[in-house]
mmCIF file of C-alpha atoms and ligand atoms in Angstrom:
data_model
loop_
_atom_site.group_PDB
_atom_site.id
_atom_site.type_symbol
_atom_site.label_atom_id
_atom_site.label_comp_id
_atom_site.label_asym_id
_atom_site.label_seq_id
_atom_site.Cartn_x
_atom_site.Cartn_y
_atom_site.Cartn_z
ATOM 1 C CA MET A 1285 -17.252 11.882 -24.527
ATOM 2 C CA ASN A 1286 -17.146 15.769 -22.744
ATOM 3 C CA GLU A 1287 -13.185 17.182 -23.819
ATOM 4 C CA ALA A 1288 -12.946 18.390 -20.142
ATOM 5 C CA VAL A 1289 -14.260 14.577 -18.919
ATOM 6 C CA VAL A 1290 -11.388 13.424 -20.878
ATOM 7 C CA ASN A 1291 -9.005 15.638 -19.556
ATOM 8 C CA ARG A 1292 -10.007 14.916 -15.934
ATOM 9 C CA ALA A 1293 -8.823 11.147 -16.624
ATOM 10 C CA PHE A 1294 -5.751 11.876 -18.280
ATOM 11 C CA LEU A 1295 -4.995 14.319 -15.098
ATOM 12 C CA GLN A 1296 -5.758 11.796 -12.925
ATOM 13 C CA PHE A 1297 -4.109 9.069 -14.444
ATOM 14 C CA ARG A 1298 -1.102 10.968 -14.691
ATOM 15 C CA SER A 1299 -1.363 11.970 -11.336
ATOM 16 C CA TYR A 1300 -1.474 8.648 -9.884
ATOM 17 C CA LEU A 1301 1.391 7.130 -12.369
ATOM 18 C CA ARG A 1302 3.813 10.307 -10.702
ATOM 19 C CA GLY A 1303 2.176 9.096 -7.058
ATOM 20 C CA ILE A 1304 3.515 5.164 -7.637
ATOM 21 C CA LYS A 1305 7.189 6.532 -7.885
ATOM 22 C CA PRO A 1306 8.570 6.813 -4.084
ATOM 23 C CA GLN A 1307 9.821 9.854 -3.575
ATOM 24 C CA GLU A 1308 13.232 10.274 -2.034
ATOM 25 C CA GLU A 1309 11.576 11.676 1.144
ATOM 26 C CA ASP A 1310 9.738 7.883 1.802
ATOM 27 C CA ALA A 1311 12.522 6.375 1.358
ATOM 28 C CA CYS A 1312 11.149 2.333 1.224
ATOM 29 C CA GLY A 1313 13.405 0.778 3.714
ATOM 30 C CA CYS A 1314 13.702 -1.810 1.384
ATOM 31 C CA GLY A 1315 17.278 -1.521 1.896
ATOM 32 C CA TYR A 1316 17.751 -1.574 -1.879
ATOM 33 C CA ASP A 1317 19.467 2.148 -3.724
ATOM 34 C CA HIS A 1318 17.218 4.733 -4.191
ATOM 35 C CA SER A 1319 18.969 7.962 -6.173
ATOM 36 C CA GLN A 1320 18.598 6.541 -9.745
ATOM 37 C CA ASP A 1321 16.180 8.835 -11.705
ATOM 38 C CA TRP A 1322 13.132 7.295 -13.455
ATOM 39 C CA ASP A 1323 11.251 9.190 -16.730
ATOM 40 C CA VAL A 1324 8.577 8.013 -17.898
ATOM 41 C CA PHE A 1325 6.121 9.484 -20.401
ATOM 42 C CA GLY A 1326 8.092 12.767 -20.727
ATOM 43 C CA ILE A 1327 7.347 13.138 -16.584
ATOM 44 C CA LYS A 1328 10.680 14.134 -14.677
ATOM 45 C CA ILE A 1329 10.142 12.464 -10.958
ATOM 46 C CA ASP A 1330 12.377 14.023 -8.327
ATOM 47 C CA SER A 1331 14.059 10.795 -6.738
ATOM 48 C CA PRO A 1332 11.830 8.111 -7.657
ATOM 49 C CA SER A 1333 13.219 4.084 -7.239
ATOM 50 C CA LEU A 1334 13.767 2.643 -9.943
ATOM 51 C CA TYR A 1335 14.071 -0.567 -7.380
ATOM 52 C CA GLU A 1336 10.524 -0.090 -5.843
ATOM 53 C CA LEU A 1337 8.903 0.270 -8.776
ATOM 54 C CA ASP A 1338 10.444 -2.706 -10.796
ATOM 55 C CA LEU A 1339 9.447 -5.267 -7.979
ATOM 56 C CA ALA A 1340 5.734 -2.943 -8.318
ATOM 57 C CA ARG A 1341 5.300 -3.821 -11.700
ATOM 58 C CA ARG A 1342 5.620 -7.886 -11.051
ATOM 59 C CA SER A 1343 3.622 -10.116 -11.194
ATOM 60 C CA HIS A 1344 2.552 -13.074 -8.870
ATOM 61 C CA ARG A 1345 2.384 -17.078 -10.038
ATOM 62 C CA TRP A 1346 -1.117 -17.147 -9.474
ATOM 63 C CA THR A 1347 -3.204 -15.208 -11.174
ATOM 64 C CA GLU A 1348 -6.165 -14.784 -8.076
ATOM 65 C CA VAL A 1349 -3.581 -12.690 -6.605
ATOM 66 C CA ASN A 1350 -2.277 -10.390 -9.106
ATOM 67 C CA LYS A 1351 -7.362 -9.883 -9.263
ATOM 68 C CA ILE A 1352 -6.864 -9.819 -5.562
ATOM 69 C CA MET A 1353 -3.363 -6.918 -4.407
ATOM 70 C CA ALA A 1354 -4.813 -5.214 -7.850
ATOM 71 C CA SER A 1355 -8.372 -4.431 -5.750
ATOM 72 C CA PHE A 1356 -6.393 -4.004 -3.154
ATOM 73 C CA PHE A 1357 -5.016 -1.040 -4.297
ATOM 74 C CA GLN A 1358 -7.169 0.471 -5.856
ATOM 75 C CA ALA A 1359 -9.914 -0.053 -2.878
ATOM 76 C CA PHE A 1360 -7.276 2.295 -0.994
ATOM 77 C CA ALA A 1361 -5.897 4.818 -3.997
ATOM 78 C CA GLN A 1362 -9.826 5.863 -3.928
ATOM 79 C CA GLU A 1363 -9.959 6.510 -0.564
ATOM 80 C CA VAL A 1364 -7.122 8.518 -1.347
ATOM 81 C CA THR A 1365 -8.219 10.128 -3.513
ATOM 82 C CA ILE A 1366 -11.866 11.326 -1.636
ATOM 83 C CA ALA A 1367 -9.589 11.956 1.482
ATOM 84 C CA GLU A 1368 -7.624 14.268 -0.785
ATOM 85 C CA GLY A 1369 -10.445 16.197 -2.192
ATOM 86 C CA LYS A 1370 -11.619 15.839 1.214
ATOM 87 C CA ILE A 1371 -8.891 17.607 2.866
ATOM 88 C CA LEU A 1372 -7.733 20.229 -0.293
ATOM 89 C CA LYS A 1373 -11.661 21.821 0.556
ATOM 90 C CA ALA A 1374 -11.880 21.984 4.521
ATOM 91 C CA ALA A 1375 -8.765 24.400 4.190
ATOM 92 C CA GLY A 1376 -9.873 26.171 1.803
ATOM 93 C CA LEU A 1377 -7.563 25.319 -1.056
ATOM 94 C CA PRO A 1378 -7.909 25.143 -4.323
ATOM 95 C CA LYS A 1379 -9.784 21.541 -5.628
ATOM 96 C CA LEU A 1380 -7.713 17.935 -6.871
ATOM 97 C CA ASN A 1381 -8.440 18.903 -10.637
ATOM 98 C CA THR A 1382 -6.074 22.477 -10.092
ATOM 99 C CA VAL A 1383 -3.385 21.337 -8.555
ATOM 100 C CA ARG A 1384 -3.374 17.591 -10.843
ATOM 101 C CA ASP A 1385 -3.538 20.398 -13.953
ATOM 102 C CA SER A 1386 -0.710 22.493 -12.507
ATOM 103 C CA LEU A 1387 1.659 19.414 -11.564
ATOM 104 C CA GLU A 1388 1.575 19.377 -16.837
ATOM 105 C CA ASP A 1389 4.851 20.987 -16.791
ATOM 106 C CA ASP A 1390 4.381 23.359 -19.090
ATOM 107 C CA LYS A 1391 1.785 24.481 -17.153
ATOM 108 C CA ALA A 1392 3.308 24.441 -13.787
ATOM 109 C CA GLU A 1393 4.932 27.972 -13.949
ATOM 110 C CA GLN A 1394 1.257 30.556 -15.939
ATOM 111 C CA ILE A 1395 -0.997 28.114 -13.276
ATOM 112 C CA GLN A 1396 2.008 29.272 -10.473
ATOM 113 C CA GLU A 1397 0.922 32.695 -10.647
ATOM 114 C CA GLN A 1398 -2.051 32.650 -10.947
ATOM 115 C CA ARG A 1399 -3.696 33.677 -6.769
ATOM 116 C CA THR A 1400 -6.510 30.874 -6.241
ATOM 117 C CA TRP A 1401 -8.314 32.523 -2.386
ATOM 118 C CA THR A 1402 -10.836 31.317 -1.197
ATOM 119 C CA SER A 1403 -12.995 33.559 1.984
ATOM 120 C CA ARG A 1404 -11.232 29.966 4.367
ATOM 121 C CA PHE A 1405 -7.767 30.423 3.395
ATOM 122 C CA ALA A 1406 -7.541 34.182 2.911
ATOM 123 C CA GLU A 1407 -9.085 33.719 6.468
ATOM 124 C CA MET A 1408 -5.703 31.936 7.815
ATOM 125 C CA PHE A 1409 -3.598 33.639 6.188
ATOM 126 C CA VAL A 1410 -3.957 37.135 7.386
ATOM 127 C CA SER A 1411 -4.560 35.541 10.954
ATOM 128 C CA LYS A 1412 -1.647 33.439 9.726
ATOM 129 C CA GLN A 1413 -3.000 30.676 11.988
ATOM 130 C CA ILE A 1414 -4.973 27.371 11.261
ATOM 131 C CA ASP A 1415 -8.867 28.130 12.626
ATOM 132 C CA PRO A 1416 -9.784 25.318 14.894
ATOM 133 C CA GLU A 1417 -12.978 24.731 13.423
ATOM 134 C CA ILE A 1418 -10.496 23.715 10.294
ATOM 135 C CA GLU A 1419 -8.767 21.434 12.096
ATOM 136 C CA ARG A 1420 -12.102 19.846 13.279
ATOM 137 C CA GLN A 1421 -13.098 18.922 10.261
ATOM 138 C CA LEU A 1422 -9.506 17.598 9.552
ATOM 139 C CA ASP A 1423 -9.937 14.989 12.412
ATOM 140 C CA LEU A 1424 -13.400 13.953 10.866
ATOM 141 C CA ILE A 1425 -11.821 13.528 7.408
ATOM 142 C CA PHE A 1426 -9.085 11.453 8.836
ATOM 143 C CA GLU A 1427 -11.478 9.550 11.037
ATOM 144 C CA ILE A 1428 -14.105 8.444 7.785
ATOM 145 C CA TRP A 1429 -10.988 7.560 6.185
ATOM 146 C CA ILE A 1430 -9.642 5.145 8.889
ATOM 147 C CA ARG A 1431 -13.130 3.484 9.577
ATOM 148 C CA ASN A 1432 -13.627 3.068 5.584
ATOM 149 C CA LEU A 1433 -10.168 1.399 5.643
ATOM 150 C CA ILE A 1434 -10.014 -0.607 8.940
ATOM 151 C CA GLY A 1435 -13.235 0.036 10.184
ATOM 152 C CA SER A 1436 -14.317 0.573 13.363
ATOM 153 C CA GLY A 1437 -12.453 -2.224 15.323
ATOM 154 C CA ILE A 1438 -15.801 -4.288 15.359
ATOM 155 C CA LEU A 1439 -14.952 -6.394 12.700
ATOM 156 C CA PRO A 1440 -18.904 -6.929 10.986
ATOM 157 C CA ASP A 1441 -21.190 -9.684 10.063
ATOM 158 C CA GLY A 1442 -21.564 -9.502 6.811
ATOM 159 C CA LEU A 1443 -18.665 -10.016 4.235
ATOM 160 C CA ASP A 1444 -20.144 -7.004 2.333
ATOM 161 C CA ASP A 1445 -19.692 -5.174 5.070
ATOM 162 C CA LEU A 1446 -15.473 -5.552 5.587
ATOM 163 C CA PRO A 1447 -13.463 -2.934 5.645
ATOM 164 C CA VAL A 1448 -10.838 -2.122 2.696
ATOM 165 C CA TYR A 1449 -8.349 -3.572 4.641
ATOM 166 C CA HIS A 1450 -9.918 -6.517 5.767
ATOM 167 C CA PHE A 1451 -11.620 -7.319 2.762
ATOM 168 C CA HIS A 1452 -8.272 -8.302 0.408
ATOM 169 C CA THR A 1453 -6.277 -9.797 3.555
ATOM 170 C CA LEU A 1454 -8.834 -12.311 4.368
ATOM 171 C CA ASN A 1455 -9.610 -12.627 0.653
ATOM 172 C CA SER A 1456 -5.388 -13.430 0.183
ATOM 173 C CA PHE A 1457 -5.681 -15.619 3.628
ATOM 174 C CA ALA A 1458 -8.376 -17.635 1.556
ATOM 175 C CA ILE A 1459 -6.225 -18.122 -2.140
ATOM 176 C CA GLY A 1460 -3.536 -19.265 -0.009
ATOM 177 C CA LEU A 1461 -5.252 -21.648 2.313
ATOM 178 C CA GLN A 1462 -7.795 -22.825 -1.054
ATOM 179 C CA LYS A 1463 -3.736 -23.901 -2.618
ATOM 180 C CA ALA A 1464 -1.868 -24.760 0.563
ATOM 181 C CA LEU A 1465 -4.779 -27.498 0.365
ATOM 182 C CA GLY A 1466 -4.256 -28.332 -2.807
ATOM 183 C CA ASP A 1467 -0.676 -28.922 -3.304
ATOM 184 C CA ILE A 1468 -0.958 -31.139 0.180
ATOM 185 C CA GLN A 1469 -3.906 -32.783 -2.168
ATOM 186 C CA GLU A 1470 -1.898 -33.624 -4.804
ATOM 187 C CA GLU A 1471 0.120 -35.151 -2.463
ATOM 188 C CA LEU A 1472 -1.361 -37.526 -0.156
ATOM 189 C CA ASP A 1473 -4.119 -38.135 -2.490
ATOM 190 C CA ASP A 1474 -7.657 -38.588 -1.093
ATOM 191 C CA ALA A 1475 -6.499 -38.681 2.699
ATOM 192 C CA LEU A 1476 -8.777 -37.510 4.547
ATOM 193 C CA LEU A 1477 -7.665 -33.343 5.163
ATOM 194 C CA ALA A 1478 -8.453 -30.697 7.756
ATOM 195 C CA PRO A 1479 -10.310 -28.121 6.311
ATOM 196 C CA ALA A 1480 -9.813 -24.735 5.797
ATOM 197 C CA ASN A 1481 -9.551 -22.872 8.974
ATOM 198 C CA TYR A 1482 -9.744 -18.618 9.338
ATOM 199 C CA SER A 1483 -9.838 -18.799 12.990
ATOM 200 C CA ASN A 1484 -5.560 -18.690 13.215
ATOM 201 C CA ALA A 1485 -4.645 -16.122 16.024
ATOM 202 C CA TYR A 1486 -1.564 -16.056 13.438
ATOM 203 C CA LEU A 1487 -4.466 -14.226 10.508
ATOM 204 C CA ALA A 1488 -5.728 -12.373 14.036
ATOM 205 C CA LYS A 1489 -2.698 -11.073 14.991
ATOM 206 C CA LEU A 1490 -1.659 -10.612 11.374
ATOM 207 C CA THR A 1491 -5.115 -8.802 10.947
ATOM 208 C CA ASN A 1492 -3.869 -5.727 14.772
ATOM 209 C CA ASP A 1493 -0.395 -5.756 12.676
ATOM 210 C CA GLY A 1494 -1.648 -4.284 9.699
ATOM 211 C CA MET A 1495 -4.628 -2.012 11.308
ATOM 212 C CA THR A 1496 -1.958 -0.122 13.364
ATOM 213 C CA ARG A 1497 0.463 0.597 11.059
ATOM 214 C CA ILE A 1498 -3.078 1.407 8.878
ATOM 215 C CA THR A 1499 -3.833 3.834 11.195
ATOM 216 C CA THR A 1500 -0.556 4.975 12.199
ATOM 217 C CA LYS A 1501 0.514 6.058 8.575
ATOM 218 C CA LEU A 1502 -2.872 8.059 9.040
ATOM 219 C CA PHE A 1503 -3.067 9.853 12.228
ATOM 220 C CA ASP A 1504 0.889 9.961 13.194
ATOM 221 C CA HIS A 1505 1.762 10.876 9.567
ATOM 222 C CA TYR A 1506 -0.556 11.976 7.109
ATOM 223 C CA ARG A 1507 -2.626 13.801 9.526
ATOM 224 C CA GLY A 1508 0.665 15.793 11.326
ATOM 225 C CA LEU A 1509 1.840 15.765 7.930
ATOM 226 C CA VAL A 1510 -1.608 18.619 6.885
ATOM 227 C CA THR A 1511 -0.747 20.702 9.944
ATOM 228 C CA GLY A 1512 2.572 21.034 9.469
ATOM 229 C CA ILE A 1513 2.383 22.173 5.671
ATOM 230 C CA LEU A 1514 -1.074 23.902 5.673
ATOM 231 C CA SER A 1515 1.292 26.142 8.927
ATOM 232 C CA GLU A 1516 4.275 26.649 7.980
ATOM 233 C CA GLY A 1517 2.637 27.066 4.801
ATOM 234 C CA ILE A 1518 0.350 30.610 6.296
ATOM 235 C CA ALA A 1519 3.348 31.548 8.624
ATOM 236 C CA ALA A 1520 5.817 31.776 4.905
ATOM 237 C CA GLY A 1521 2.335 33.507 3.058
ATOM 238 C CA ASP A 1522 2.875 30.574 0.059
ATOM 239 C CA ASN A 1523 0.281 30.111 -2.548
ATOM 240 C CA PRO A 1524 -2.313 28.613 -1.278
ATOM 241 C CA LEU A 1525 -1.536 26.108 -4.923
ATOM 242 C CA GLN A 1526 2.012 25.817 -2.768
ATOM 243 C CA ILE A 1527 0.140 24.556 -0.041
ATOM 244 C CA ALA A 1528 -2.495 22.532 -1.952
ATOM 245 C CA ARG A 1529 0.549 20.390 -4.286
ATOM 246 C CA GLU A 1530 2.758 19.928 -0.933
ATOM 247 C CA ILE A 1531 -0.614 17.842 -0.012
ATOM 248 C CA HIS A 1532 -0.588 16.532 -2.559
ATOM 249 C CA GLN A 1533 2.441 15.019 -3.557
ATOM 250 C CA ARG A 1534 3.269 14.200 0.732
ATOM 251 C CA VAL A 1535 -0.647 12.693 1.817
ATOM 252 C CA GLY A 1536 -2.367 12.308 -0.895
ATOM 253 C CA GLU A 1537 -1.621 10.959 -4.784
ATOM 254 C CA GLY A 1538 1.169 11.223 -4.663
ATOM 255 C CA GLN A 1539 1.988 8.842 -1.908
ATOM 256 C CA LEU A 1540 -0.297 5.945 -4.269
ATOM 257 C CA TRP A 1541 3.303 4.253 -4.305
ATOM 258 C CA TYR A 1542 2.907 3.677 -1.021
ATOM 259 C CA TRP A 1543 -0.958 2.108 -0.561
ATOM 260 C CA ASN A 1544 0.617 -0.590 -4.100
ATOM 261 C CA ARG A 1545 3.168 -1.519 -1.622
ATOM 262 C CA LEU A 1546 1.097 -1.454 0.761
ATOM 263 C CA ALA A 1547 -2.081 -3.723 -0.775
ATOM 264 C CA ARG A 1548 0.592 -5.861 -2.495
ATOM 265 C CA SER A 1549 2.969 -6.712 0.735
ATOM 266 C CA GLU A 1550 -0.470 -6.958 2.843
ATOM 267 C CA SER A 1551 -1.950 -9.561 0.544
ATOM 268 C CA ALA A 1552 1.419 -12.130 0.503
ATOM 269 C CA ILE A 1553 1.929 -11.102 3.805
ATOM 270 C CA ALA A 1554 -1.567 -13.202 4.320
ATOM 271 C CA LEU A 1555 -0.503 -15.824 1.565
ATOM 272 C CA ASP A 1556 1.917 -16.925 3.404
ATOM 273 C CA ALA A 1557 0.682 -16.751 7.308
ATOM 274 C CA ALA A 1558 -2.153 -19.582 5.315
ATOM 275 C CA PHE A 1559 0.621 -21.689 3.190
ATOM 276 C CA VAL A 1560 2.115 -22.024 6.779
ATOM 277 C CA SER A 1561 -1.409 -22.366 8.849
ATOM 278 C CA GLU A 1562 -2.498 -25.187 6.734
ATOM 279 C CA ALA A 1563 0.683 -26.771 5.577
ATOM 280 C CA ARG A 1564 0.476 -26.991 9.601
ATOM 281 C CA GLU A 1565 -2.851 -28.017 9.897
ATOM 282 C CA ASN A 1566 -2.514 -30.836 8.377
ATOM 283 C CA GLY A 1567 0.699 -32.424 9.606
ATOM 284 C CA VAL A 1568 3.363 -31.481 6.466
ATOM 285 C CA GLU A 1569 6.251 -31.533 7.477
ATOM 286 C CA HIS A 1570 8.910 -29.501 5.273
ATOM 287 C CA GLU A 1571 8.344 -26.666 3.671
ATOM 288 C CA GLN A 1572 10.038 -25.891 0.759
ATOM 289 C CA TRP A 1573 11.040 -21.423 -0.396
ATOM 290 C CA SER A 1574 10.303 -20.848 -4.095
ATOM 291 C CA THR A 1575 11.240 -17.297 -5.390
ATOM 292 C CA ALA A 1576 9.195 -15.738 -8.447
ATOM 293 C CA SER A 1577 10.952 -16.067 -11.507
ATOM 294 C CA ASN A 1578 13.467 -12.916 -12.154
ATOM 295 C CA PRO A 1579 14.062 -13.163 -8.421
ATOM 296 C CA CYS A 1580 15.819 -10.290 -6.571
ATOM 297 C CA PRO A 1581 19.651 -10.361 -4.621
ATOM 298 C CA ILE A 1582 17.523 -10.948 -1.339
ATOM 299 C CA CYS A 1583 15.815 -13.386 -2.579
ATOM 300 C CA ALA A 1584 17.256 -15.972 -4.850
ATOM 301 C CA PRO A 1585 19.003 -17.534 -2.634
ATOM 302 C CA LEU A 1586 16.920 -18.846 -0.995
ATOM 303 C CA ASP A 1587 15.476 -20.630 -3.773
ATOM 304 C CA GLY A 1588 15.038 -24.427 -3.194
ATOM 305 C CA LEU A 1589 15.977 -23.983 0.362
ATOM 306 C CA ILE A 1590 13.823 -26.464 3.285
ATOM 307 C CA TRP A 1591 13.198 -25.762 6.513
ATOM 308 C CA ARG A 1592 10.494 -27.366 9.481
ATOM 309 C CA THR A 1593 6.981 -26.112 8.414
ATOM 310 C CA GLY A 1594 6.780 -22.900 10.524
ATOM 311 C CA GLU A 1595 10.696 -22.584 10.859
ATOM 312 C CA GLY A 1596 11.495 -20.280 7.681
ATOM 313 C CA PRO A 1597 11.374 -16.789 7.065
ATOM 314 C CA ARG A 1598 8.700 -14.919 6.496
ATOM 315 C CA VAL A 1599 7.507 -13.649 3.851
ATOM 316 C CA VAL A 1600 8.218 -9.816 3.309
ATOM 317 C CA TYR A 1601 8.818 -9.372 7.492
ATOM 318 C CA ASP A 1602 12.223 -10.755 6.286
ATOM 319 C CA THR A 1603 12.983 -10.223 2.905
ATOM 320 C CA HIS A 1604 11.469 -7.448 1.850
ATOM 321 C CA PRO A 1605 8.048 -5.675 0.920
ATOM 322 C CA HIS A 1606 6.726 -6.694 -2.875
ATOM 323 C CA CYS A 1607 8.425 -9.699 -2.054
ATOM 324 C CA LEU A 1608 5.986 -12.926 -4.121
ATOM 325 C CA CYS A 1609 7.853 -16.047 -2.480
ATOM 326 C CA THR A 1610 6.358 -18.266 -1.876
ATOM 327 C CA LYS A 1611 6.196 -21.688 -0.019
ATOM 328 C CA TYR A 1612 4.946 -24.939 -0.850
ATOM 329 C CA ALA A 1613 4.691 -28.445 1.499
ATOM 330 C CA TYR A 1614 7.537 -30.901 1.248
ATOM 331 C CA PHE A 1615 7.074 -34.337 1.157
ATOM 332 C CA GLY A 1616 9.302 -36.413 1.564
ATOM 333 C CA GLU A 1617 12.763 -37.284 3.447
ATOM 334 C CA PRO A 1618 14.702 -33.659 2.491
ATOM 335 C CA ASP A 1619 18.523 -33.776 1.949
ATOM 336 C CA LYS A 1620 19.183 -31.443 3.987
ATOM 337 C CA VAL A 1621 16.906 -28.852 6.385
ATOM 338 C CA GLN A 1622 17.817 -25.307 7.245
ATOM 339 C CA PRO A 1623 18.178 -24.362 11.028
ATOM 340 C CA ALA A 1624 15.154 -22.251 11.982
ATOM 341 C CA ALA A 1625 15.051 -18.864 10.306
ATOM 342 C CA ALA A 1626 15.538 -15.874 12.943
ATOM 343 C CA GLN A 1627 12.463 -14.242 12.120
ATOM 344 C CA SER A 1628 11.087 -11.010 12.668
ATOM 345 C CA LEU A 1629 7.723 -12.202 13.906
ATOM 346 C CA PRO A 1630 7.536 -15.998 14.712
ATOM 347 C CA TYR A 1631 4.086 -17.758 13.085
ATOM 348 C CA LEU A 1632 1.963 -18.435 16.449
HETATM 349 ZN ZN1 ZN B 566 12.247 -10.641 -3.857
HETATM 350 ZN ZN1 ZN B 567 10.970 -12.841 -2.351
#
């Protein structure tokens, strides 16, 4: 393999590793202390979250779910890389590889000194204003990014055409239905079971929530950030590489940790929804909480508790992002049934 290709792959890999760790300004809101330092492969990180990272690398107990989560994250990451490349190009900033390269500690200083001006950037630099044509191109880049993730709002017919978000949440939901059905079937032996049901109101609500989360993140947060970073950088007379690095960290690959969290959490939410839906469909009266092995302090007290079906806390919503807890159908007479949990969003 030629050296340039190897270098490129290596830079991308390092960039990804870095991006999977949240920075302080983007604290994940999971309730943990994010003040601890993290250092891996000799990379110095500003203010990452040990705890989130710890949660983020734990595996789900079901192999199928791990596969879906990994595929979901990969699909998100691919879109991030493509969009970041386009954003940098539209603004006349240095290329993504140059930015990645500049993040290598030993090269940072040296590259800082190089001013790579494109004519597009030079014009903005002189006028101290973002060209409206650049803004228009940025709008388009974000529109395409959103369309690739959640579609244009109308679900296409063929499964092959499903956008990234729908494809993976539907798959997680399907796995959840299958697991719950298997669980129930085992207990009820050859009883006639209700078929898996995809067209339920709760799944529709979840999908809508997820689509809103993604749209808000991209349109309201990242899109505004790009303009903000650009105009501040131009006003301050910053090195274009400096500006590109900031976009990389706050909008591009530096944000991969967010997409990893989203991929894992949305999958877990869909699995949980599938369990409740299948259990209800088959008249299962009780559900039992099951944490993964080595549970976190939020979830540990929930392990083994029993609720009436659909009355327990909601995975992720009522626990935390990256929660890998699941529920099982509980048959027989439980010793103790918990009072209905205060759910942040009740099951429909
Ligand atoms: Zn937990
Ligand atoms: Zn949990």
